[in-house]
Amino acid sequence: MPDVQPLVSDFVLKLKRRKVEGSHAVARQTAELLRSVVSQHRMGSSANQAAALADAVRAVGEQLIAANPIELAVGNIVRRVLHIIKEEDISSTAVGIEGLSVTVDSDDEYDREDDDRPSLSAAVLAAHARNALRAPSLQTLLEDIPVSPAISRTASSTGDSDGKSKSAGDKTSTRKLKHDVIAAIGDLIDEIDSCYEPISEQAVELIHQNEVILTLGRSRTVKEFLYAAKEKKRSFRVFVAEGAPRYQGHVLAKELVEKGVQTTVITDSAVFAMISRVNMVIVGAHAVMANGGVIAPVGMNMVALAAQRHAVPFVVVAGSHKLCPLYPHNPEVLLNELKSPSDLLDFGEFSDCMNFSTQDGSPLLNVVNPTFDYVPPKLVSLFVTDTGGHSPSYMYRLIAEYYSADDLVVRRKSTA
Amino acid sequence: MSAKFYGLSHFVFEKSLSYFCSLILGVHSKCAFRSYSYGLWWLTQPSAFPNEHLGPTKAIIHHRIAPSPSPAQPGLTRTVPPAPPSRLALARSLVSLSRTPNPRPRHKPSASAAMDPRRPPRSLSGGVEPKIRQVGFFTPDASAPSEPLAPAAAAVPAPSTKQGVAAGSPPASDDLSPGRLSPVMIPPPRHADLLAPGSPSPVVADSILATSAPARSSARLDVASEIADDDSWSRAPSSIELEENKRSLAGNEGAPTSIPQKQKTSKAERRAIQEAQRAAKAAAKEAANAASAAGPVTSKQAKAAKTAKKEVPQAASTVASEKKITERLPERERKLDAPHPRMQFDDVHKVEKAKKRAVVNQSEARNRVELFRHLPQYVHGTQLPDLESKFFQLEPMHPSVYKVGLQYLSGEVSGGNGRCIAMLLAFREAIKDYTTPPNKTLSRDLTAKISSYVSFLIECRPLSISMGNAIRFLKSRIAKLPHTLSESEAKASLQSDIDRFINEKIVVADKAIVNHAITKVRDNDVLLTYGSPSVVEMILDYAHELGRKFRVIVVDSRPKLEGQGLLRRLVAKGINCTYTHINAISYIMHEVTRVFLGASSILSNGTVYSRVGTASVAMVAHAFGVPVLVCCEAYKFHERVQLDSICANELGDPDVILKVPGKAEDHLKNWAENTNLQLLNLTYDATPPDYVSMIITDYGMVRYDSRYDQSFNLFI
């Protein structure tokens, strides 16, 4: 795939140079890149094309993740795409069994059938496939008792049907798989773009009249969430902590005020003083880990601790693309990034008092400017994602819905 | 204290209103003697008039007639020869005697028997106050009459006529008495002290607000300060004994001579002075008794003596009643001692009133945060030009006070200790240049002056609690000034008091804290501090001097960014520093071994009231299991309690939040035009006690758990 290589390296460079930041932008661009990777992928006539496709995606994904391991959204999207490929593979083989009788001889009719088949395969069967992946729950039992056994049957029958379908409609299934995957990635991009809507729809159910809300820094999800509540004629008051060192809280305050929300800008240091008068803390996140912990803009742990002290609900709003299937280990250090000291001190500002003669390897003055904080799950009251509200302990279930377990480590099979 | 004695005075007032008139006479005769002994004592003081080469009597007379321009006090140069008489006149008017005052000097030799000359001294409250003075220690006889006197002198004209007549005699008599020196004249300034409206109540705002009713409060405070002069109420019986001893020990002549000797030995100490006063009183009593017996006195004096005799039997009965009073006191005291509620700025009427009095024209900030309506917030910077233009019109404002006010306004002077020291030094200057205006008494007028300074400073920036404590100290000092002191001496003693306060309570206290805290700094420690607390900086410096190997993490926050100053100083000294902002506190806390914090005040429920953000730092440290040590001088402790950071706080200039250093775009420009947007710039926050592992004060280190046994009240 020489055609995509420039695109990939371009994006890698962007990630490395932190030209692209923010999980939403990163997720979207990653998904687009992977879509073009998939579309450029020349399907060989190998036995397992899905695996080949997945390998190609993995290869790219590995580069992207290495480019900026802090942007967990990259890895999330890569895993999502791998999962999509797997799902589509399963569904296509399932369809292959059904369609065997119909489409075996009619290669010419393929184009016509193609129009309605994807909708059937992608929507219905992907859902079924997801059900298959999903562990049984009360809800699935209520929803579709008869389906699960059927799917499991098809899933079990895929093994022996493979040879038949491959031999019969090799080219058809290959093209269809690729097509389906591309369509599914398109759906994923749409989902990333529109993740704010399902989240903000829940705003009215969580914000009551005269609520006092505190937030830190600026998050688009939070903004949309509050906008939605305001549009539903809720009147509430927002305290915005400015969020050093980027001070994006000022931007959020400006945006909220434009919509007529009562807004008060406070300094970060005043969070503890004010939190006793706050009903709810609503913040955005950088990533949500599998254990329910949150990687969030710096300062969030302080806010969460203060909220816990005063028993104020700490609500994290996050799109599902921020859902990371990894369990954090020492996240403050390993999943963090130290930024330029110039955010805190001007260059050369301390040159006058630095004693350069006594340089024994350790500088006298260090400036620490981390980007993220880790909020442990016990401090989070609720996650509001595009699939609804969840408690931190439910996160691993959500993750099982979106990712397949063997993709957690994105590495090419060849190396393994 | 004051409240306690006020309560007492009321009680006694009600009780003894019936016979106070008769008692006055006796007391006054005593007073004469006492003041006489004072005069002697003065003569024995070598430092009393350092530059006087005149004979003792001359010196004192000289001082009275024209205040001696001692080199130390150029402010004294006011040359008003008839100062004492005019002061008398003022006192007379205060006593609300509507009679025409006689401006004749008191020490007119032959006038003693006549009514006219007597009256001025009486009304001068020279006659009145001494009785009050005796309340503390003269329990049996004096307490009863004294209380009625203060209120009566202030407000009740009816009994004052008789009282006036009666009271007039004793000073006159002592003037007259040939054996006694004219130093008897000295009391006036002292009596003047007694009327001082110095409010020892803790709350400074109260003093501003309460200026409307000075007369009443002054009367109360007289008593208070009088009594406070003595060691303690409970010691009353012993003092009686002492007086009894004295009485038996000496005759008319013997008492005065022996007393000065005693004072000579322990001149410098207040204690000794009090002893002397007691002895003087005893002597006065003796004198009264003796005088009545001897006979060469006017008919008035005879009457006075009679009443004095009557007084003695009454004494026994009053002792008993007094016991009751002491038992009763606590509740009253508690009620009255409760801190005065501070000015609440959401009270429209009070705000209007305050505005009328205000020196500084301030315009209310727009877009105020609803939660903080009760706190003052003004448009920053509007006061400065106004103040500058008023510089020459603000006559009562001393330039040094003015300067400090401007420094507060501009933020040039900040930090609890810095502000407190600046204020005290300004007051010191003001006292140095102070001259008692004609018709006024020093302690009263000076207290009023200080109060006006304080209200000016409050207009510039709300006081910190430590400043409130310092002001309380100063006012109580003024109120407790020994009444025998001349103006220059009183001023000198006040100045030295201020110096001592700064030295003992701040400078030495800081050193003590450093000595305590240094034991908590070990090698390879990583110390975190927030903002720029001066004590912590001293600790770090000292630890560095001792050669300890440690690292400092300076946490800072907008908008003040005080930590940068601290960082600069520490780095210049070669201390290894790490700098970060408060949001990164969770990140940095992993490596920290100790957190050292400063405090603006520590309240009696253990709350640490400090620079905003301190609570967050302490909370995160607590969450990470890092010990939090709060360094705070004992003079910053306060009996107030506070649960949150909202009821009492200070609102800073909201505009400083707008400007983010290093960021070009200004998102919130013109924020004031949108009513939906408010900016909140808090100055303090309240750290709950459970986040604090230990408090380091100059008296030692306190484990925080001990708050349950109220050990904090030791410092308050």
Coordinates of N, CA and C in Angstrom, one line a residue, chain A residues 44-149:
Chain A
G44 N -5.8 -9.3 -1.4 CA -5.1 -10.4 -2.1 C -6.1 -11.6 -2.1
S45 N -5.6 -12.6 -2.7 CA -6.5 -13.8 -2.8 C -6.1 -14.8 -1.7
S46 N -5.6 -14.3 -0.6 CA -5.2 -15.2 0.4 C -6.4 -15.8 1.1
A47 N -6.1 -16.8 1.9 CA -7.2 -17.5 2.5 C -8.0 -16.6 3.5
N48 N -7.3 -15.9 4.3 CA -8.0 -15.1 5.3 C -7.8 -13.6 5.0
Q49 N -8.7 -13.0 4.3 CA -8.5 -11.6 3.9 C -8.8 -10.7 5.0
A50 N -9.7 -11.1 5.9 CA -10.0 -10.2 7.0 C -8.7 -10.0 7.9
A51 N -8.0 -11.1 8.0 CA -6.8 -11.1 8.8 C -5.8 -10.2 8.1
A52 N -5.7 -10.3 6.8 CA -4.7 -9.4 6.1 C -5.1 -8.0 6.3
L53 N -6.4 -7.7 6.1 CA -6.8 -6.3 6.3 C -6.5 -5.8 7.7
A54 N -6.8 -6.7 8.7 CA -6.5 -6.3 10.1 C -5.0 -6.0 10.3
D55 N -4.2 -6.9 9.6 CA -2.8 -6.7 9.7 C -2.3 -5.3 9.2
A56 N -2.9 -5.0 8.1 CA -2.6 -3.7 7.5 C -3.0 -2.6 8.4
V57 N -4.2 -2.7 9.0 CA -4.6 -1.6 9.9 C -3.7 -1.6 11.1
R58 N -3.3 -2.8 11.6 CA -2.5 -2.8 12.8 C -1.1 -2.2 12.5
A59 N -0.6 -2.4 11.3 CA 0.7 -1.9 11.0 C 0.6 -0.3 11.1
V60 N -0.4 0.2 10.5 CA -0.6 1.7 10.6 C -0.8 2.1 12.0
G61 N -1.7 1.4 12.6 CA -2.1 1.8 14.0 C -0.9 1.8 14.9
E62 N 0.0 0.9 14.7 CA 1.2 0.8 15.6 C 2.0 2.1 15.4
Q63 N 2.2 2.5 14.2 CA 2.9 3.7 14.0 C 2.3 4.9 14.6
L64 N 0.9 5.0 14.5 CA 0.2 6.1 15.0 C 0.3 6.2 16.5
I65 N 0.1 5.0 17.1 CA 0.2 5.0 18.6 C 1.5 5.4 19.1
A66 N 2.6 4.9 18.4 CA 3.9 5.2 18.8 C 4.2 6.7 18.7
A67 N 3.5 7.3 17.7 CA 3.8 8.7 17.4 C 3.4 9.6 18.6
N68 N 2.3 9.2 19.2 CA 1.9 10.0 20.4 C 1.1 9.1 21.3
P69 N 1.8 8.4 22.2 CA 1.1 7.4 23.0 C 0.2 8.1 24.0
I70 N 0.3 9.4 24.2 CA -0.6 10.0 25.2 C -2.0 10.2 24.6
E71 N -2.1 10.3 23.3 CA -3.4 10.5 22.7 C -4.0 9.1 22.6
L72 N -4.7 8.7 23.7 CA -5.2 7.4 23.7 C -6.3 7.2 22.7
A73 N -6.9 8.3 22.2 CA -8.0 8.1 21.2 C -7.5 7.4 20.0
V74 N -6.2 7.6 19.6 CA -5.7 6.9 18.4 C -5.8 5.4 18.6
G75 N -5.3 5.0 19.7 CA -5.3 3.5 19.9 C -6.8 3.1 20.0
N76 N -7.6 3.9 20.6 CA -9.0 3.5 20.7 C -9.6 3.3 19.3
I77 N -9.3 4.2 18.4 CA -9.9 4.1 17.0 C -9.3 2.9 16.3
V78 N -8.0 2.8 16.4 CA -7.4 1.6 15.8 C -8.1 0.3 16.2
R79 N -8.3 0.2 17.5 CA -8.9 -1.0 18.0 C -10.4 -1.1 17.6
R80 N -11.0 0.0 17.5 CA -12.4 0.0 17.0 C -12.4 -0.5 15.6
V81 N -11.5 -0.1 14.7 CA -11.5 -0.5 13.3 C -11.2 -2.0 13.3
L82 N -10.2 -2.4 14.1 CA -9.9 -3.8 14.1 C -11.2 -4.6 14.5
H83 N -11.9 -4.1 15.4 CA -13.1 -4.8 15.9 C -14.1 -4.8 14.8
I84 N -14.2 -3.7 14.1 CA -15.2 -3.6 12.9 C -14.8 -4.7 11.9
I85 N -13.5 -4.8 11.6 CA -13.1 -5.8 10.6 C -13.5 -7.1 11.0
K86 N -13.3 -7.4 12.3 CA -13.7 -8.7 12.8 C -15.2 -9.0 12.7
E87 N -15.9 -7.9 13.1 CA -17.4 -8.1 13.1 C -17.9 -8.3 11.6
E88 N -17.3 -7.5 10.7 CA -17.8 -7.6 9.4 C -17.4 -8.9 8.8
D89 N -16.2 -9.4 9.2 CA -15.8 -10.7 8.7 C -16.8 -11.8 9.2
I90 N -17.2 -11.7 10.4 CA -18.2 -12.7 10.9 C -19.5 -12.5 10.2
S91 N -19.9 -11.3 10.1 CA -21.2 -11.1 9.5 C -21.2 -11.5 8.0
S92 N -20.1 -11.2 7.3 CA -20.1 -11.5 5.9 C -20.1 -13.0 5.7
T93 N -19.4 -13.7 6.6 CA -19.5 -15.2 6.5 C -20.8 -15.7 6.8
A94 N -21.5 -15.0 7.8 CA -22.8 -15.4 8.1 C -23.7 -15.2 6.9
V95 N -23.6 -14.0 6.3 CA -24.4 -13.7 5.1 C -24.0 -14.7 4.0
G96 N -22.7 -15.0 3.9 CA -22.3 -15.9 2.9 C -23.0 -17.2 3.0
I97 N -23.3 -17.7 4.2 CA -24.1 -18.9 4.3 C -25.5 -18.7 3.7
E98 N -26.1 -17.6 4.2 CA -27.5 -17.4 3.7 C -27.5 -17.2 2.2
G99 N -26.6 -16.4 1.8 CA -26.6 -16.0 0.3 C -26.1 -17.0 -0.6
L100 N -25.6 -18.1 0.0 CA -24.9 -19.1 -0.9 C -25.9 -19.6 -1.9
S101 N -27.1 -19.9 -1.4 CA -28.1 -20.4 -2.4 C -28.5 -19.4 -3.4
V102 N -28.5 -18.2 -3.0 CA -29.0 -17.1 -3.8 C -28.0 -16.7 -4.9
T103 N -26.8 -16.4 -4.4 CA -25.8 -15.7 -5.2 C -24.7 -16.6 -5.8
V104 N -24.9 -17.8 -5.7 CA -23.8 -18.6 -6.2 C -23.5 -18.5 -7.7
D105 N -24.5 -18.5 -8.5 CA -24.3 -18.5 -9.9 C -24.4 -17.1 -10.5
S106 N -25.0 -16.2 -9.8 CA -25.3 -14.9 -10.4 C -24.3 -13.9 -10.0
D107 N -23.2 -14.0 -10.7 CA -22.2 -13.0 -10.4 C -22.6 -11.6 -11.0
D108 N -23.3 -11.6 -12.0 CA -23.7 -10.4 -12.7 C -24.7 -9.6 -11.8
E109 N -25.5 -10.4 -11.1 CA -26.5 -9.7 -10.2 C -25.9 -9.1 -9.0
Y110 N -24.6 -9.2 -8.8 CA -24.0 -8.8 -7.6 C -24.3 -7.3 -7.3
D111 N -24.1 -6.5 -8.4 CA -24.2 -5.1 -8.2 C -25.6 -4.7 -7.7
R112 N -26.6 -5.4 -8.2 CA -27.9 -5.0 -7.8 C -28.1 -5.4 -6.3
E113 N -27.7 -6.6 -6.0 CA -27.9 -7.1 -4.7 C -27.1 -6.3 -3.7
D114 N -26.0 -5.8 -4.1 CA -25.1 -5.1 -3.3 C -25.8 -3.9 -2.6
D115 N -26.8 -3.3 -3.3 CA -27.5 -2.2 -2.8 C -28.2 -2.5 -1.4
D116 N -28.9 -3.6 -1.4 CA -29.7 -3.8 -0.2 C -28.9 -4.7 0.8
R117 N -28.0 -5.4 0.3 CA -27.3 -6.3 1.2 C -26.5 -5.6 2.3
P118 N -25.8 -4.6 2.0 CA -25.0 -4.0 3.1 C -25.8 -3.5 4.3
S119 N -27.0 -3.0 4.0 CA -27.8 -2.5 5.0 C -28.2 -3.7 5.9
L120 N -28.5 -4.8 5.3 CA -28.8 -5.9 6.0 C -27.7 -6.4 6.9
S121 N -26.5 -6.5 6.2 CA -25.4 -7.1 6.8 C -24.8 -6.2 7.9
A122 N -24.7 -5.0 7.5 CA -24.0 -4.1 8.5 C -24.9 -3.8 9.7
A123 N -26.1 -3.5 9.5 CA -27.0 -3.1 10.6 C -27.4 -4.3 11.4
V124 N -28.1 -5.2 10.8 CA -28.7 -6.2 11.6 C -27.7 -7.2 12.1
L125 N -26.9 -7.6 11.1 CA -26.0 -8.7 11.5 C -24.8 -8.2 12.4
A126 N -24.4 -7.0 12.2 CA -23.4 -6.5 13.1 C -23.9 -6.4 14.5
A127 N -25.2 -6.0 14.6 CA -25.8 -6.0 15.9 C -25.9 -7.4 16.5
H128 N -26.2 -8.3 15.7 CA -26.3 -9.7 16.2 C -24.9 -10.2 16.6
A129 N -23.9 -9.8 15.7 CA -22.6 -10.2 16.0 C -22.1 -9.6 17.4
R130 N -22.6 -8.3 17.6 CA -22.2 -7.7 18.8 C -22.8 -8.4 20.0
N131 N -24.0 -8.8 19.8 CA -24.7 -9.6 20.8 C -23.9 -10.8 21.1
A132 N -23.4 -11.4 20.1 CA -22.6 -12.6 20.3 C -21.4 -12.3 21.1
L133 N -20.8 -11.2 20.8 CA -19.6 -10.8 21.6 C -20.0 -10.5 23.0
R134 N -21.1 -9.8 23.1 CA -21.5 -9.3 24.4 C -21.9 -10.5 25.4
A135 N -21.4 -10.4 26.6 CA -21.8 -11.4 27.5 C -23.3 -11.3 27.8
P136 N -24.0 -12.3 28.1 CA -25.4 -12.2 28.4 C -25.7 -11.4 29.6
S137 N -26.7 -10.5 29.4 CA -27.1 -9.7 30.5 C -28.6 -9.7 30.6
L138 N -29.2 -9.1 31.6 CA -30.6 -9.1 31.8 C -31.3 -8.4 30.6
Q139 N -30.6 -7.4 30.1 CA -31.3 -6.6 29.0 C -31.3 -7.4 27.7
T140 N -30.2 -8.1 27.4 CA -30.2 -8.9 26.2 C -31.2 -10.0 26.3
L141 N -31.3 -10.5 27.5 CA -32.3 -11.6 27.7 C -33.7 -11.1 27.3
L142 N -34.0 -9.9 27.8 CA -35.3 -9.3 27.6 C -35.5 -9.0 26.1
E143 N -34.5 -8.5 25.5 CA -34.6 -8.0 24.1 C -34.8 -9.1 23.1
D144 N -33.8 -10.0 23.0 CA -33.9 -10.9 21.9 C -33.4 -12.3 22.4
I145 N -34.3 -12.9 23.0 CA -34.0 -14.3 23.5 C -33.7 -15.3 22.3
P146 N -34.6 -15.2 21.3 CA -34.4 -16.2 20.3 C -33.2 -16.0 19.4
V147 N -32.7 -14.7 19.3 CA -31.6 -14.4 18.3 C -30.3 -15.1 18.7
S148 N -30.0 -14.9 20.0 CA -28.7 -15.3 20.5 C -28.3 -16.7 20.1
P149 N -29.2 -17.6 20.4 CA -28.8 -19.0 20.0 C -28.6 -19.2 18.5

